Coordinates of C-alpha atoms and ligand atoms in Angstrom, one line a residue:
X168 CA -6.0 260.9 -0.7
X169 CA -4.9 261.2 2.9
X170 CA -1.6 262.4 2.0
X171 CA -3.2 265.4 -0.2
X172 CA -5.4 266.0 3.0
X173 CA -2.7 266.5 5.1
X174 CA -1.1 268.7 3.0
X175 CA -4.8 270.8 2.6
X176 CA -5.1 270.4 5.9
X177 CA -1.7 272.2 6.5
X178 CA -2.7 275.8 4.8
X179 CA -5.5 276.2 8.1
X180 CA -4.3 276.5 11.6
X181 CA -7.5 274.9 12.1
X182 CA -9.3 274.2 15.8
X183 CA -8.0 271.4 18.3
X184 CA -9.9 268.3 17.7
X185 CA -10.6 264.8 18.9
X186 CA -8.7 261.8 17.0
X187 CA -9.9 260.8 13.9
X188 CA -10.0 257.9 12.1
X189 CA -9.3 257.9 8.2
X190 CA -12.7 257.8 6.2
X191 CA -14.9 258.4 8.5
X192 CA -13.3 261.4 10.5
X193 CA -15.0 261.4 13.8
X194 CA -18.6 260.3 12.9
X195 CA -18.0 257.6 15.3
X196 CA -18.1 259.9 18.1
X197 CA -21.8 261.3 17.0
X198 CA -24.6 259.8 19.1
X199 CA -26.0 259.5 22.4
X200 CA -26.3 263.1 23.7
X201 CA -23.2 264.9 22.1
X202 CA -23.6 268.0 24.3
X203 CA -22.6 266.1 26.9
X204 CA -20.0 264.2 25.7
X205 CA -21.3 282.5 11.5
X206 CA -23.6 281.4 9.2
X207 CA -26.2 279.3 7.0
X208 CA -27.8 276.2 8.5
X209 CA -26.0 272.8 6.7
X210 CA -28.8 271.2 4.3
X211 CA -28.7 267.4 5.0
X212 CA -31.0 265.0 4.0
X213 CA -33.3 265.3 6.6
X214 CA -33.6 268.6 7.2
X215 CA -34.3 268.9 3.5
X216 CA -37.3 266.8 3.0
X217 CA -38.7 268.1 6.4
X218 CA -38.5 271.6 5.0
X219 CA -39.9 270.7 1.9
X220 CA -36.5 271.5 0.1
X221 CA -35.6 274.6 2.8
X222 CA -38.9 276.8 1.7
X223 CA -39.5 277.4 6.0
X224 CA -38.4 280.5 7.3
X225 CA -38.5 281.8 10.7
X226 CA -41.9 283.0 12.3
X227 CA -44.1 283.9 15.1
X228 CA -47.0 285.4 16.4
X229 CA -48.7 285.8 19.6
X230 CA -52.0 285.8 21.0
X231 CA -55.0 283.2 22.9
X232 CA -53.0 281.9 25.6
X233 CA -55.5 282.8 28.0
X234 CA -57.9 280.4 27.5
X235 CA -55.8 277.5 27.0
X236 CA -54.7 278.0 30.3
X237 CA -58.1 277.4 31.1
X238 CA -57.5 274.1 30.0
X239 CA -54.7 273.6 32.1
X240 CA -56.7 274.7 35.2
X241 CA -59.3 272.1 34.7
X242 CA -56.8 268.8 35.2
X243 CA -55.3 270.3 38.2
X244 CA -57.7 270.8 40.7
X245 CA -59.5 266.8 40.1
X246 CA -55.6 265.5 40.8
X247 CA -55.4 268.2 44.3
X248 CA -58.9 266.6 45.3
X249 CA -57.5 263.3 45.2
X250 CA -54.0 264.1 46.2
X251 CA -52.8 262.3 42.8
X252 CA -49.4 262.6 41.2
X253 CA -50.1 264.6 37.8
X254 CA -47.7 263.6 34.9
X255 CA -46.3 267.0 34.5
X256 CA -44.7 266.5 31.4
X257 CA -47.5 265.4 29.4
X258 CA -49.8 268.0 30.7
X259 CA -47.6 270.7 29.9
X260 CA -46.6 269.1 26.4
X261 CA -50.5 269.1 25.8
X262 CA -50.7 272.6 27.1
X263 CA -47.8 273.9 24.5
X264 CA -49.6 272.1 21.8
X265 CA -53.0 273.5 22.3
X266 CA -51.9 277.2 22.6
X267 CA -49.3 276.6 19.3
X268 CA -52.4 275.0 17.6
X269 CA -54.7 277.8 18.1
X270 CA -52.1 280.7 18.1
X271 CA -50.3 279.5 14.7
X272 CA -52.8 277.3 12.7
X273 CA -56.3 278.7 13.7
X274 CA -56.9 274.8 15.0
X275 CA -58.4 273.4 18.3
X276 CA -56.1 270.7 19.1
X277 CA -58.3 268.6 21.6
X278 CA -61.4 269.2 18.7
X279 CA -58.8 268.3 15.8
X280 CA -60.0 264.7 14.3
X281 CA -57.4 264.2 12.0
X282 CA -54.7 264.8 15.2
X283 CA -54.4 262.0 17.8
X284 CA -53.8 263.5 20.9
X285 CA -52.0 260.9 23.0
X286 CA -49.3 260.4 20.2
X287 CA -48.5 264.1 19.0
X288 CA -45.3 264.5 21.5
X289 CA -44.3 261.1 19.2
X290 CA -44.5 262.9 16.0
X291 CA -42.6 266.2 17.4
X292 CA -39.9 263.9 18.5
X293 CA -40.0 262.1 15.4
X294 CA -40.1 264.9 13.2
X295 CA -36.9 266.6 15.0
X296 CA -35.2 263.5 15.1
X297 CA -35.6 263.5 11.4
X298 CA -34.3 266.9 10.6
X299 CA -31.5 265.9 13.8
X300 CA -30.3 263.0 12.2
X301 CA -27.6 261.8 9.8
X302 CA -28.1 260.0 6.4
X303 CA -25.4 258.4 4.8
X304 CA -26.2 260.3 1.6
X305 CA -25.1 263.5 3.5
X306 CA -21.4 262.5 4.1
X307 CA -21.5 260.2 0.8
X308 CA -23.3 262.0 -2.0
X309 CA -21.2 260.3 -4.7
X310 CA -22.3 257.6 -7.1
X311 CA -25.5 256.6 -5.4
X312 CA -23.1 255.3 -2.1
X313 CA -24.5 256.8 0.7
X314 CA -28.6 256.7 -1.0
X315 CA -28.1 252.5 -1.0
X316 CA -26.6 252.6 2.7
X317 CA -29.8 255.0 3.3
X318 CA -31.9 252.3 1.8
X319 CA -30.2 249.6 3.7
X320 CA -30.3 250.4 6.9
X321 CA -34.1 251.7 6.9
X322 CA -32.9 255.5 7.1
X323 CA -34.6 257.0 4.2
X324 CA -38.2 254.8 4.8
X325 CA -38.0 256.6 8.4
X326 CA -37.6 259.8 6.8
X327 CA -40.5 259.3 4.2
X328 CA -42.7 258.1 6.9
X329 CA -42.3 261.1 8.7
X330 CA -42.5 263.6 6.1
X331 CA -45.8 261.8 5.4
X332 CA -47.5 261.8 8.4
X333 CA -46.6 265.8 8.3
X334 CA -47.1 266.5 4.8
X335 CA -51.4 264.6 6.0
X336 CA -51.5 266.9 8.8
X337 CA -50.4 270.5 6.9
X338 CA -52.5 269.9 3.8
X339 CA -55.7 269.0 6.6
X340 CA -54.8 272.5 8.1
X341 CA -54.6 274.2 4.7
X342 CA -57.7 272.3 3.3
X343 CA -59.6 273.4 6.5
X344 CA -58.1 277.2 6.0
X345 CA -59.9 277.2 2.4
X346 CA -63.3 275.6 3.2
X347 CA -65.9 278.2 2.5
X348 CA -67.4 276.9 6.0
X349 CA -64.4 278.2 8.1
X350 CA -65.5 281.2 10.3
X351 CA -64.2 284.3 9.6
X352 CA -63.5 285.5 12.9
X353 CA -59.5 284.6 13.6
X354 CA -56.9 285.0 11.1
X355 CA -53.7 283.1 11.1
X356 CA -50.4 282.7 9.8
X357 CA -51.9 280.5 7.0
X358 CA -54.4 282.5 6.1
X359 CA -52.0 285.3 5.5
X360 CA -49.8 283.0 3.4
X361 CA -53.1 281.5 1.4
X362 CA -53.5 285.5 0.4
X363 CA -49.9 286.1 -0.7
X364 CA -50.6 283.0 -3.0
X365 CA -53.6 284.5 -4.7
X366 CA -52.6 287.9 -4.5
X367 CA -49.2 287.0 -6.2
X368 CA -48.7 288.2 -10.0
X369 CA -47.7 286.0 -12.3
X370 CA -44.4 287.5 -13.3
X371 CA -43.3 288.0 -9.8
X372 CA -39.5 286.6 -9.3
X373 CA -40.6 284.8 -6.2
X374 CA -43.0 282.7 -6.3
X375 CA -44.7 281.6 -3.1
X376 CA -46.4 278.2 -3.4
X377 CA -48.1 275.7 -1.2
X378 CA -44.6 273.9 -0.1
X379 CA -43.7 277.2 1.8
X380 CA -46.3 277.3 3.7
X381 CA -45.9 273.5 4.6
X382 CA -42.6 274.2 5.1
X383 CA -43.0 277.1 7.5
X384 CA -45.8 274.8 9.1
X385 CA -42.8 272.5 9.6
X386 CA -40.9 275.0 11.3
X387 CA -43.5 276.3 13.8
X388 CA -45.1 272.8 14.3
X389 CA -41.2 271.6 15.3
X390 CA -39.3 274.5 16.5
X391 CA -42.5 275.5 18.7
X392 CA -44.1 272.7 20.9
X393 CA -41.9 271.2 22.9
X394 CA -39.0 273.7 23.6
X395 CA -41.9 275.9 25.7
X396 CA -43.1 272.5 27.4
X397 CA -39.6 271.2 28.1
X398 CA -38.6 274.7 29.2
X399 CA -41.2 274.5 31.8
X400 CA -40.8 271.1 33.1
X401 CA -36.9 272.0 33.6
X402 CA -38.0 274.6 36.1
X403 CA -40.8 272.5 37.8
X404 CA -38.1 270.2 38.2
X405 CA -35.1 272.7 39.7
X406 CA -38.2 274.2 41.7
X407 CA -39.5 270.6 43.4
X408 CA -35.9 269.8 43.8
X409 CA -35.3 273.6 45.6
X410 CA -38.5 274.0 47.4
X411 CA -37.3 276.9 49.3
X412 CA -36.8 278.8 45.8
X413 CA -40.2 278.2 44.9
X414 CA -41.9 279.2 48.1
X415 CA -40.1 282.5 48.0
X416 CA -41.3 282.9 44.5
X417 CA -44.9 282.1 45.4
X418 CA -44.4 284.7 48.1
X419 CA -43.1 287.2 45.2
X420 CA -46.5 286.6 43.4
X421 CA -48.6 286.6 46.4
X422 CA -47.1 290.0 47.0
X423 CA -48.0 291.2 43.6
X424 CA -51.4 289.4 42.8
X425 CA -53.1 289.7 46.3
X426 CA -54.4 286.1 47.2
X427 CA -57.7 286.4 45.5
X428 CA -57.2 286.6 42.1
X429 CA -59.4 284.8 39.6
X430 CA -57.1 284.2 36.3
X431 CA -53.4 285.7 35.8
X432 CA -53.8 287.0 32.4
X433 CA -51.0 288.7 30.1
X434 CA -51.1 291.8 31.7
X435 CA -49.5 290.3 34.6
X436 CA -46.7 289.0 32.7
X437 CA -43.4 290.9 32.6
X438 CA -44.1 292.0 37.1
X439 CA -42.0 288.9 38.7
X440 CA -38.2 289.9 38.7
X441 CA -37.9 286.5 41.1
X442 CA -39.0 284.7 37.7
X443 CA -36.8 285.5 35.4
X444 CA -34.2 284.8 37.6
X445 CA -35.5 281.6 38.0
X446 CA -35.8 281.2 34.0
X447 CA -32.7 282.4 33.3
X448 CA -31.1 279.7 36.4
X449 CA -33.1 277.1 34.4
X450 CA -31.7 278.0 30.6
X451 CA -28.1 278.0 31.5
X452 CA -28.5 274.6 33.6
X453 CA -30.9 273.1 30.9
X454 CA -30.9 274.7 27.4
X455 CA -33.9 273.0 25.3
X456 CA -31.3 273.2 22.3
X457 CA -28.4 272.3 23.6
X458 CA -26.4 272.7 21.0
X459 CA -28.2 275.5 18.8
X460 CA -29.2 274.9 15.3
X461 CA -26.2 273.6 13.8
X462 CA -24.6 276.5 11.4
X463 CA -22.9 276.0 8.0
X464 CA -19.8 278.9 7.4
X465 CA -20.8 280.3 3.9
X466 CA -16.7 281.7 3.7
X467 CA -13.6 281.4 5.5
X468 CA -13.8 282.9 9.0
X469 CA -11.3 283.1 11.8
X470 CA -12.2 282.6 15.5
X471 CA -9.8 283.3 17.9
X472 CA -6.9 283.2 15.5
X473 CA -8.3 279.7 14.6
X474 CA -9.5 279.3 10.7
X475 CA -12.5 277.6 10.1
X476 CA -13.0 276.9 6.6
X477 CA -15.7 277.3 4.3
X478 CA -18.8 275.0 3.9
X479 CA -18.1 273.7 7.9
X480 CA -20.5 272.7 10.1
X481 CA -20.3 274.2 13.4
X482 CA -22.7 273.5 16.6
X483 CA -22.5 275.6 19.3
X484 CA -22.6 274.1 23.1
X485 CA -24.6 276.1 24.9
X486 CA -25.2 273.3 27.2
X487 CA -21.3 273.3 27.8
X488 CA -20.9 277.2 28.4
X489 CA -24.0 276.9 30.6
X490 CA -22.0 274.6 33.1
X491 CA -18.4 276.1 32.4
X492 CA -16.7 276.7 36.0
X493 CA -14.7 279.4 34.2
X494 CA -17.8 281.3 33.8
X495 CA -19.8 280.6 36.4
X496 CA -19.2 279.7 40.1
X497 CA -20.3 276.7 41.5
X498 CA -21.9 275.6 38.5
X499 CA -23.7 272.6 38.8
X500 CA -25.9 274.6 41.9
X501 CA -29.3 275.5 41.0
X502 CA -28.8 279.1 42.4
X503 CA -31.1 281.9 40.8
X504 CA -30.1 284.5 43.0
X505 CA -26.4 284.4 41.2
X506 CA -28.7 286.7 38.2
X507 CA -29.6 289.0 40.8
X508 CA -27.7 292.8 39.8
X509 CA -26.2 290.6 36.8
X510 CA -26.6 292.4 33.3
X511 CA -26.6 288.6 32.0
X512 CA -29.5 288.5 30.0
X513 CA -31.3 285.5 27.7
X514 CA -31.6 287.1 24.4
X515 CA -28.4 286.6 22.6
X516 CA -26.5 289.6 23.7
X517 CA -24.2 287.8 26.5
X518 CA -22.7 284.4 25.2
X519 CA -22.2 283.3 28.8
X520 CA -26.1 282.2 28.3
X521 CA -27.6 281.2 24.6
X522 CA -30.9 279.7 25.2
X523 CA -32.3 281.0 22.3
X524 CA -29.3 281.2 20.0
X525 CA -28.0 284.3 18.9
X526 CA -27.2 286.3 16.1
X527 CA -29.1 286.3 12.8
X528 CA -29.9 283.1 13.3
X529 CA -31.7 283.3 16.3
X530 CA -35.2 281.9 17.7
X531 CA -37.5 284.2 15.8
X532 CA -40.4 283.1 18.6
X533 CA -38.5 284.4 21.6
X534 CA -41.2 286.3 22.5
X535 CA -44.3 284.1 22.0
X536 CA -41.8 281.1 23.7
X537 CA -41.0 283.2 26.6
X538 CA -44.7 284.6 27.1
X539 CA -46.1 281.2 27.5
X540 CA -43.7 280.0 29.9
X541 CA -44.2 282.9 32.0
X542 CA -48.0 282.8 31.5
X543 CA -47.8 279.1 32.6
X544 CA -45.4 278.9 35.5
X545 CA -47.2 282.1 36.9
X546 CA -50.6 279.8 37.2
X547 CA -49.1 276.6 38.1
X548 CA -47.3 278.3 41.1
X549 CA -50.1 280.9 41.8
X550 CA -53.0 278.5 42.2
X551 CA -50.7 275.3 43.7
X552 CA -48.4 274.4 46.0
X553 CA -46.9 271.2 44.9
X554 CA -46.1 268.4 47.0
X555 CA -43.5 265.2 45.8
X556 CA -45.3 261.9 45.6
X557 CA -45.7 260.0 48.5
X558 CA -42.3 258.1 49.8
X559 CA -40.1 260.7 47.4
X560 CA -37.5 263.1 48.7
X561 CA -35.9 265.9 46.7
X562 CA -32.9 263.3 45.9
X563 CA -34.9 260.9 44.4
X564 CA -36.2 263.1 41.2
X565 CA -33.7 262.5 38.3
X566 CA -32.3 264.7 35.9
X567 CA -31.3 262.3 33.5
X568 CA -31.8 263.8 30.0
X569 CA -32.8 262.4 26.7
X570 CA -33.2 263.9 22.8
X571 CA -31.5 264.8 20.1
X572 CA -32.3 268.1 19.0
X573 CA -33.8 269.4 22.4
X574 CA -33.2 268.0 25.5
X575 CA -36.5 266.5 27.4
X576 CA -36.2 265.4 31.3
X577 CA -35.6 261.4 30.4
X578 CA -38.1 260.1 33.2
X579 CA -41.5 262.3 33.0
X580 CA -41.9 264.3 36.1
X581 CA -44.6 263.9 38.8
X582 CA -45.7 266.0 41.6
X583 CA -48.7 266.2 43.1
X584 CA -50.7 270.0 43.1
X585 CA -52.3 271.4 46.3
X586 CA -54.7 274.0 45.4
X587 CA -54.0 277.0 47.5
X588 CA -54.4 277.6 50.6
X589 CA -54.5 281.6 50.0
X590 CA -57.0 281.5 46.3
X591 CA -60.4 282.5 47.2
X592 CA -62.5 279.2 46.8
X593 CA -64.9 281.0 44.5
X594 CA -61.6 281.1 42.2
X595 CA -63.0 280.1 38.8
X596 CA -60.2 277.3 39.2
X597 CA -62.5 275.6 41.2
X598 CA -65.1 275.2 39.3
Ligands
LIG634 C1 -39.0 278.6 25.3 C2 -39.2 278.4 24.1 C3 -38.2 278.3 23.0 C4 -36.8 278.1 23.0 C5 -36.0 277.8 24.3 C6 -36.3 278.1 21.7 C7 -35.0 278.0 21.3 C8 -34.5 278.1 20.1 C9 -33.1 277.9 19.7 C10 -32.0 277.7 20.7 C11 -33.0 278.1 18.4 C12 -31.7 278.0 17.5 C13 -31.1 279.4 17.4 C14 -29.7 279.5 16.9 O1 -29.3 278.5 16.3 O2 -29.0 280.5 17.1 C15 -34.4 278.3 17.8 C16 -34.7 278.5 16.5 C17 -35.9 278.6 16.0 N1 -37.1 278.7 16.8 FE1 -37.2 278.7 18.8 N2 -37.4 278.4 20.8 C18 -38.5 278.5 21.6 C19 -39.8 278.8 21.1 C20 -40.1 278.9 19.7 C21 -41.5 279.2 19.2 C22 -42.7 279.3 20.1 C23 -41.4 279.2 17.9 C24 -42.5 279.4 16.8 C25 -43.7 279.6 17.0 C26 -40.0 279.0 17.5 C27 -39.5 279.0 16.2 C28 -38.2 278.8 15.9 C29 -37.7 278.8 14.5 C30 -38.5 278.9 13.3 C31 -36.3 278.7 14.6 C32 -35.3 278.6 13.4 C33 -34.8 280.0 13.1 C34 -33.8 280.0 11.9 O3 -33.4 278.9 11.5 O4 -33.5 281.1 11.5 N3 -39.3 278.9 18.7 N4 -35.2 278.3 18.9

C-alpha cells in the first residue's frame, strides 16, 4: 500500500508538507488551535448530521437591531452607577443572540421558554464544535471501522446529543411559526420557507421539505451568533488595551453625533471612517474563523505551479496571513492607522485580509454581520468611556484564545463603563 502511494504520490508535484506518519498521515498534528500552530465544503460526519444531510444554504437578512440595543443600554448604566466590572463577553454574546433571534426566527430570545438563556453560548459552541470536529468514520468509512471507534470513544453520542437539543429547538421555532395564534405583523426567513413548502407542486424536481429549513436554521443559528459577538469583544479588547485609539475614536463620533444624542440608529452607520479602520485592525489581528470554512477541491487544480488533487481538503489561514511580516509591517502592533489611504478592504477582494472568506464561498451575512458590529461598538463607545478594573493595567488583559471553529478571547473580558460625561442626562440611556 505505501509503496503504491509513493508511486501515486509521484504523478503530483504536490505542496510542501509536515512529516507524516504511515496510516494516519498527519492527523496527529490536528488539535489544539491549528491556526496557530477552490471549491465545495468536505461532508464529514459532523457537519452532516448538523446540516441535516447538507440541506443549509447560505442566508441573511437584516432588520430590528435598534431595539435590541435598547437592551444593551439597560445593563450598562446599573454597572456605571456602581462602578462594577461588566462581563463583556457575555453581554455582547447575549446581545448577538437577541438581535439574530428576532432578525432571523421572528423569536424574542429573553421571552423564549423553551431557550435557556444562561447556557445558549454552550450550545453555539457545541454545535460548531460538532460540525468542527473529526469522527473516525470520516477518515475510516470502510467496513464499519471508523463507526465502532465513533462508538467507542463517545464521539457519535456527542454528536446525537447535539443534533438533538437543535433538532428541539428548530421544530419549537417552526411549531410557533405555524400556530394560528402567531401575529401577523413580522415575517421571517421561516415564514418564507413554510410558504415555499405549501406553495410547492407536487411534481416539482426539488422538493423543499422541513429538514431544509432546519438545516438553514442550523446555519444562521451557528454561522451567526457568535462571530458578531466575538468580533466585538476582539476590538473592545485591542481598544482597552490602546486607550489612546479609542479616545480618538470617541472624539471621531463626538464630532459627528454632537454630544446630545438620544439613540445611534442605522442611519448613522456607514459615517465613522476611524471605525472601519479600527475593524479592519481587529479582523487581520483576530479573524473569528481563523481558518475559513474548510473547502473540498471538486477537480484537480494547480496553485502556484503546486497540484492539489481532487477530493482534498484545504483550510485557508487567514489567521496566519493576518500576522505575516511579509505582508504587513510590524505585525503583531495593534496599529489602525496602517488602513488609512490603503485600498485593503474586508470583503474578499484583497487576500492580504479574509475575514469573511472569499470567493463563492463566502459569508453570505457580511452585511447583517458587519451592521451589528458597527451599530454596537458605535453605542458602547458613544454612551461610555470605559475604565480597566480596579488594580489592572493594559498589560494585564490577556489575549489568549480558545475555539475551534471561531476563535473566542479564552478569559472573558471585563471593563468597567462610565456613562459619559458629554450625553445629555435626559439621554433615554438613563432611564
Ligand atoms: C462579523 C460577523 C461575521 C463574520 C466575521 C463571519 C465570517 C464568516 C466566514 C469567515 C465564513 C467562511 C467563508 C469562507 O469559507 O470563505 C462564513 C460563512 C458563513 N457565514 Fe458568516 N460571518 C459573520 C456573520 C454572519 C451572519 C450574521 C450570518 C447569518 C445570519 C452568517 C452566515 C454564514 C453562513 C451561512 C456561512 C456559510 C456560507 C457557505 O458555506 O457558503 N455569517 N462567515
Amino acid at each position: 500500500i505505501f509503496v503504491g502511494k509513493k508511486i501515486k504520490r509521484s504523478k503530483w508535484n504536490l505542496p510542501p508538507n509536515p512529516p507524516q506518519y504511515p496510516i494516519i498521515g498527519n492527523l496527529h498534528q490536528v488539535g489544539g488551535l491549528p491556526h496557530t500552530d477552490c471549491c465545495t465544503r468536505p461532508k464529514l460526519v459532523g457537519s452532516r448530521l448538523i446540516s441535516r444531510g447538507f440541506k443549509d444554504i447560505g442566508f441573511t437578512q437584516y432588520t430590528l437591531i435598534i431595539s435590541l440595543c435598547n437592551l444593551l443600554a439597560k445593563k450598562l448604566p446599573e454597572s456605571s452607577v456602581e462602578q462594577s466590572p461588566v462581563d463583556l463577553s457575555k453581554t455582547l454574546f447575549c446581545l448577538t443572540t437577541s438581535i439574530l433571534f428576532r432578525v432571523a426566527f421572528g423569536e424574542s430570545f429573553h421571552e423564549s421558554k423553551i431557550i435557556d438563556q444562561e447556557k445558549i453560548d454552550e450550545l453555539v459552541f457545541e454545535g460548531e464544535t460538532a460540525l468542527a470536529s473529526f469522527a473516525f468514520s470520516d477518515f475510516f468509512p470502510i467496513a464499519g471501522v471508523g463507526w465502532l471507534f465513533d462508538l467507542l470513544s463517545g464521539q457519535r453520542k456527542r454528536l446525537n446529543d447535539v443534533y438533538l437539543k437543535l433538532d428541539v429547538l428548530f421544530q419549537h421555532m417552526i411549531d410557533d411559526h405555524l400556530s394560528p395564534q402567531r401575529s401577523k405583523d413580522h415575517y421571517d426567513i421561516i415564514d418564507l420557507m413554510l410558504k415555499v413548502i405549501h406553495k410547492q407542486g407536487k411534481d416539482d424536481s426539488l422538493r423543499f421539505t422541513v429538514d431544509h429549513i432546519k438545516g438553514v436554521l442550523a446555519n444562521i443559528f451557528l454561522a451567526g451568533i457568535d462571530t458578531g459577538a466575538i468580533t466585538m469583544i476582539w476590538t473592545m479588547t485591542e481598544l482597552a488595551r490602546n486607550m489612546e485609539v479609542m479616545k480618538k475614536f470617541q472624539e471621531e463620533i463626538c464630532d459627528r453625533l454632537g454630544n446630545s444624542k438620544e439613540r445611534i440608529t442605522e442611519e448613522d452607520i456607514g459615517k465613522f471612517p476611524h471605525l472601519y479602520l479600527v475593524i479592519k485592525e481587529t479582523f487581520r489581528l483576530h479573524p473569528t474563523v481563523p481558518l475559513l470554512l474548510p473547502r473540498e477541491t471538486m477537480a484537480h487544480i494547480k496553485v502556484q505551479g503546486y497540484d492539489i488533487p481532487p477530493k482534498r481538503r484545504i483550510l485557508v489561514n487567514a489567521w496566519a496571513i493576518g500576522r505575516d511580516p511579509k505582508l504587513w509591517i510590524n505585525p503583531e502592533e495593534f496599529n489602525p492607522d496602517r488602513f488609512i489611504d490603503s485600498p485593503v478592504g474586508y470583503k474578499g477582494q484583497d487576500f492580504g485580509l479574509l475575514p469573511f472568506g472569499s470567493g463563492r464561498r463566502i459569508c453570505p451575512g457580511m452585511a447583517m454581520g458587519m451592521a451589528t458590529v458597527e451599530l454596537v461598538l458605535l453605542n458602547l463607545l458613544y454612551f461610555f468611556d470605559w475604565k480597566l478594573p480596579d488594580g489592572m493595567t493594559d498589560r494585564d488583559i490577556d489575549i489568549e484564545e480558545a475555539g475551534t471553529l471561531t476563535v473566542v478571547k479564552k478569559v472573558p473580558l471585563k471593563l468597567v463603563p462610565v456613562l459619559h460625561s458629554l450625553v445629555t442626562p435626559n439621554s433615554s440611556f438613563r432611564k
